[in-house]
Short mmCIF file of C-alpha atoms in Angstrom, two decimals:
data_model
loop_
_atom_site.label_atom_id
_atom_site.label_comp_id
_atom_site.label_asym_id
_atom_site.label_seq_id
_atom_site.Cartn_x
_atom_site.Cartn_y
_atom_site.Cartn_z
CA SER A 1 98.61 96.06 90.90
CA GLN A 2 96.48 96.58 93.97
CA GLU A 3 96.43 93.45 96.13
CA LEU A 4 93.77 94.96 98.35
CA GLU A 5 90.60 95.99 96.57
CA GLN A 6 88.47 98.63 98.21
CA SER A 7 84.91 99.42 97.27
CA PRO A 8 83.37 101.75 96.56
CA GLN A 9 86.03 104.17 95.34
CA SER A 10 83.95 107.02 96.64
CA LEU A 11 80.57 107.58 98.14
CA ILE A 12 78.35 110.45 99.09
CA VAL A 13 76.13 109.96 102.09
CA GLN A 14 73.61 112.22 103.71
CA GLU A 15 74.32 113.16 107.29
CA GLY A 16 72.65 110.71 109.63
CA LYS A 17 72.74 107.83 107.15
CA ASN A 18 74.82 104.68 107.44
CA LEU A 19 77.62 103.64 105.13
CA THR A 20 79.76 100.58 104.52
CA ILE A 21 83.18 100.24 102.91
CA ASN A 22 84.61 96.90 101.85
CA CYS A 23 88.18 95.70 101.58
CA THR A 24 88.90 92.41 99.80
CA SER A 25 92.09 90.42 99.37
CA SER A 26 92.78 87.38 97.22
CA LYS A 27 94.99 86.07 100.01
CA THR A 28 94.50 85.42 103.71
CA LEU A 29 94.80 88.59 105.72
CA TYR A 30 97.01 88.27 108.77
CA GLY A 31 96.68 91.82 110.01
CA LEU A 32 94.13 94.21 108.58
CA TYR A 33 94.24 97.88 109.47
CA TRP A 34 91.79 100.68 108.88
CA TYR A 35 93.04 104.24 108.72
CA LYS A 36 91.34 107.53 107.97
CA GLN A 37 93.02 110.39 106.15
CA LYS A 38 91.91 113.94 105.69
CA TYR A 39 93.15 115.40 102.42
CA GLY A 40 96.87 116.12 102.62
CA GLU A 41 97.12 115.10 106.25
CA GLY A 42 98.42 112.14 108.18
CA LEU A 43 96.77 108.76 108.58
CA ILE A 44 94.72 108.30 111.71
CA PHE A 45 94.58 104.76 113.04
CA LEU A 46 91.05 103.47 113.45
CA MET A 47 91.18 99.74 114.09
CA MET A 48 93.22 96.60 113.59
CA LEU A 49 91.76 93.13 113.07
CA GLN A 50 93.62 89.87 113.17
CA LYS A 51 91.28 87.02 113.95
CA GLY A 52 88.72 85.58 111.61
CA GLY A 53 85.26 86.70 112.66
CA GLU A 54 86.68 89.52 114.74
CA GLU A 55 84.61 92.66 115.13
CA LYS A 56 85.65 95.90 116.76
CA SER A 57 83.76 99.10 117.40
CA HIS A 58 84.78 102.59 118.35
CA GLU A 59 82.13 105.24 118.73
CA LYS A 60 80.04 104.91 115.56
CA ILE A 61 82.55 102.94 113.53
CA THR A 62 82.52 99.14 113.39
CA ALA A 63 85.01 96.98 111.52
CA LYS A 64 84.74 93.26 110.85
CA LEU A 65 87.06 90.62 109.44
CA ASP A 66 85.26 87.68 107.90
CA GLU A 67 85.85 84.09 108.99
CA LYS A 68 88.02 83.30 106.00
CA LYS A 69 90.09 86.40 106.69
CA GLN A 70 89.91 87.61 103.12
CA GLN A 71 87.48 90.47 103.47
CA SER A 72 86.91 93.28 105.92
CA SER A 73 84.15 95.83 106.14
CA LEU A 74 83.98 99.19 107.85
CA HIS A 75 80.56 100.41 108.83
CA ILE A 76 79.69 103.89 110.02
CA THR A 77 76.38 104.42 111.73
CA ALA A 78 74.54 107.75 111.56
CA SER A 79 77.32 109.52 109.66
CA GLN A 80 78.43 113.00 110.65
CA PRO A 81 80.47 115.65 108.85
CA SER A 82 83.47 114.58 110.93
CA HIS A 83 83.36 111.20 109.19
CA ALA A 84 84.27 112.75 105.85
CA GLY A 85 87.67 111.79 104.50
CA ILE A 86 89.52 108.98 102.82
CA TYR A 87 89.38 105.55 104.41
CA LEU A 88 92.25 103.22 103.73
CA CYS A 89 92.52 99.55 104.53
CA GLY A 90 96.00 98.14 104.83
CA GLU A 91 97.53 94.76 105.47
CA THR A 92 100.84 94.02 107.06
CA ARG A 93 103.34 92.07 104.98
CA TRP A 94 106.41 91.30 107.05
CA GLY A 95 105.99 94.52 108.93
CA LYS A 96 105.34 97.05 106.19
CA LEU A 97 101.83 98.12 105.32
CA GLN A 98 100.33 97.71 101.87
CA PHE A 99 97.22 99.76 101.31
CA GLY A 100 94.12 99.61 99.21
CA ALA A 101 93.39 102.52 96.91
CA GLY A 102 91.14 104.18 99.48
CA THR A 103 87.49 105.17 99.65
CA GLN A 104 86.58 108.84 99.65
CA VAL A 105 83.60 109.60 101.85
CA VAL A 106 81.64 112.81 101.48
CA VAL A 107 78.94 113.64 104.01
CA THR A 108 76.28 116.08 102.86
CA PRO A 109 73.93 118.07 105.08
CA ALA B 1 99.81 111.11 124.35
CA ALA B 2 102.96 111.70 122.35
CA GLY B 3 102.66 111.29 118.61
CA VAL B 4 105.05 110.90 115.73
CA ILE B 5 106.72 114.18 114.84
CA GLN B 6 107.89 115.02 111.34
CA SER B 7 109.79 118.03 110.16
CA PRO B 8 109.58 120.08 108.17
CA ARG B 9 105.87 119.95 107.41
CA HIS B 10 106.34 121.62 104.05
CA LEU B 11 109.39 121.79 101.84
CA ILE B 12 109.91 123.39 98.46
CA LYS B 13 112.98 122.50 96.44
CA GLU B 14 114.30 122.97 92.94
CA LYS B 15 115.14 120.08 90.64
CA ARG B 16 118.51 118.50 91.35
CA GLU B 17 118.58 119.87 94.89
CA THR B 18 118.82 117.82 98.07
CA ALA B 19 116.25 117.43 100.83
CA THR B 20 116.37 115.94 104.31
CA LEU B 21 113.20 114.86 106.09
CA LYS B 22 113.18 114.06 109.77
CA CYS B 23 111.04 111.76 111.84
CA TYR B 24 110.83 111.50 115.62
CA PRO B 25 109.00 108.32 116.63
CA ILE B 26 106.78 107.85 119.64
CA PRO B 27 108.96 107.24 122.74
CA ARG B 28 109.90 103.58 123.24
CA HIS B 29 108.92 102.66 119.68
CA ASP B 30 111.71 100.66 118.10
CA THR B 31 110.67 100.58 114.46
CA VAL B 32 110.32 103.40 111.94
CA TYR B 33 108.75 103.12 108.49
CA TRP B 34 108.89 105.65 105.66
CA TYR B 35 106.11 105.90 103.08
CA GLN B 36 105.62 108.05 100.00
CA GLN B 37 102.16 109.14 98.90
CA GLY B 38 101.81 110.67 95.46
CA PRO B 39 98.79 112.79 94.50
CA GLY B 40 95.64 110.69 94.54
CA GLN B 41 97.55 107.54 95.44
CA ASP B 42 97.82 105.33 98.48
CA PRO B 43 101.01 105.40 100.57
CA GLN B 44 103.85 103.27 99.22
CA PHE B 45 106.45 101.75 101.49
CA LEU B 46 110.00 103.04 101.06
CA ILE B 47 112.19 101.74 103.85
CA SER B 48 112.10 100.68 107.49
CA PHE B 49 114.44 100.50 110.46
CA TYR B 50 114.35 98.33 113.54
CA GLU B 51 116.66 99.15 116.42
CA LYS B 52 118.71 101.46 114.19
CA MET B 53 119.29 98.81 111.52
CA GLN B 54 117.61 98.78 108.14
CA SER B 55 115.00 96.04 108.29
CA ASP B 56 113.26 96.24 104.91
CA LYS B 57 113.44 98.13 101.67
CA GLY B 58 110.69 98.88 99.21
CA SER B 59 110.60 100.84 96.00
CA ILE B 60 113.03 103.49 97.16
CA PRO B 61 115.14 105.18 94.46
CA ASP B 62 118.91 104.90 94.72
CA ARG B 63 118.96 108.70 95.05
CA PHE B 64 117.29 108.31 98.44
CA SER B 65 118.96 107.08 101.60
CA ALA B 66 117.85 106.88 105.18
CA GLN B 67 119.11 106.03 108.59
CA GLN B 68 117.97 105.72 112.16
CA PHE B 69 120.06 107.33 114.87
CA SER B 70 120.91 106.32 118.42
CA ASP B 71 117.99 108.36 119.77
CA TYR B 72 115.71 106.45 117.32
CA HIS B 73 114.89 109.44 115.19
CA SER B 74 115.19 108.81 111.49
CA GLU B 75 116.16 110.92 108.50
CA LEU B 76 115.31 110.43 104.86
CA ASN B 77 117.85 112.02 102.54
CA MET B 78 116.83 112.72 98.98
CA SER B 79 119.31 113.88 96.38
CA SER B 80 119.07 114.97 92.74
CA LEU B 81 115.42 115.74 93.26
CA GLU B 82 113.07 115.22 90.36
CA LEU B 83 109.62 116.64 89.69
CA GLY B 84 108.17 113.19 90.31
CA ASP B 85 109.47 113.21 93.86
CA SER B 86 106.80 115.74 94.78
CA ALA B 87 104.64 113.90 97.29
CA LEU B 88 103.64 113.52 100.89
CA TYR B 89 106.23 111.62 102.89
CA PHE B 90 105.04 109.86 105.99
CA CYS B 91 106.91 108.24 108.75
CA ALA B 92 105.24 105.71 111.01
CA SER B 93 106.50 104.28 114.25
CA GLN B 94 105.79 100.97 115.89
CA ARG B 95 106.62 99.13 119.09
CA ASP B 96 107.22 95.39 118.61
CA THR B 97 104.50 94.24 116.20
CA ASP B 98 101.83 96.61 117.42
CA THR B 99 99.99 99.24 115.45
CA GLN B 100 101.89 101.59 113.15
CA TYR B 101 101.18 105.19 114.08
CA PHE B 102 101.69 107.77 111.38
CA GLY B 103 103.10 111.24 111.59
CA PRO B 104 101.43 114.26 109.96
CA GLY B 105 103.70 113.99 106.94
CA THR B 106 106.06 116.27 105.05
CA ARG B 107 104.75 117.73 101.83
CA LEU B 108 107.63 118.00 99.39
CA THR B 109 107.20 120.12 96.29
CA VAL B 110 109.90 120.00 93.64
CA LEU B 111 109.85 122.87 91.16
#
């Protein structure tokens, strides 16, 4: 069973619009990673969050970890075609990563 | 900046054959992880090595083995291949407890 729940499973957003992806755990998250994957390709590291309340931004992508460290959100502002892909959240458990099921993002013109 | 290198990128094998996947971590990274990603699934942890010693083991079949060599590259050996082994195999490297950086993956197709 998936210990990390991602929502939505997929979403279609018009270019220029914002989008948010959520990642929820039933347990405290000690290290939460966000990766992006293009179909059939490798995982590209986006951000890592460790502290409750932490927020990080890179270009138009912002990730937050809530105070209780059980939920993270990834927000993309003014989406572009380059933002299309599968977004995976992952948590570290004694080193290894366990991932959520992923969110497929499609950006339409 | 140097990235994780995996070879080959694509591999086609017949059932019951053997395959060897290679991973070259980022220089000065001491830990290597192997993951398997089936079609439409998220990556699943197989095995990891720290300083050339196996550090953790996940749901890796007994038909699979792996090792990390003195130059820190790692190889995943897969024998008696089955159709269900068709997947993307990723290796990720890490320094201390920092971020895991993934390679481009090897796509294995078993016919």
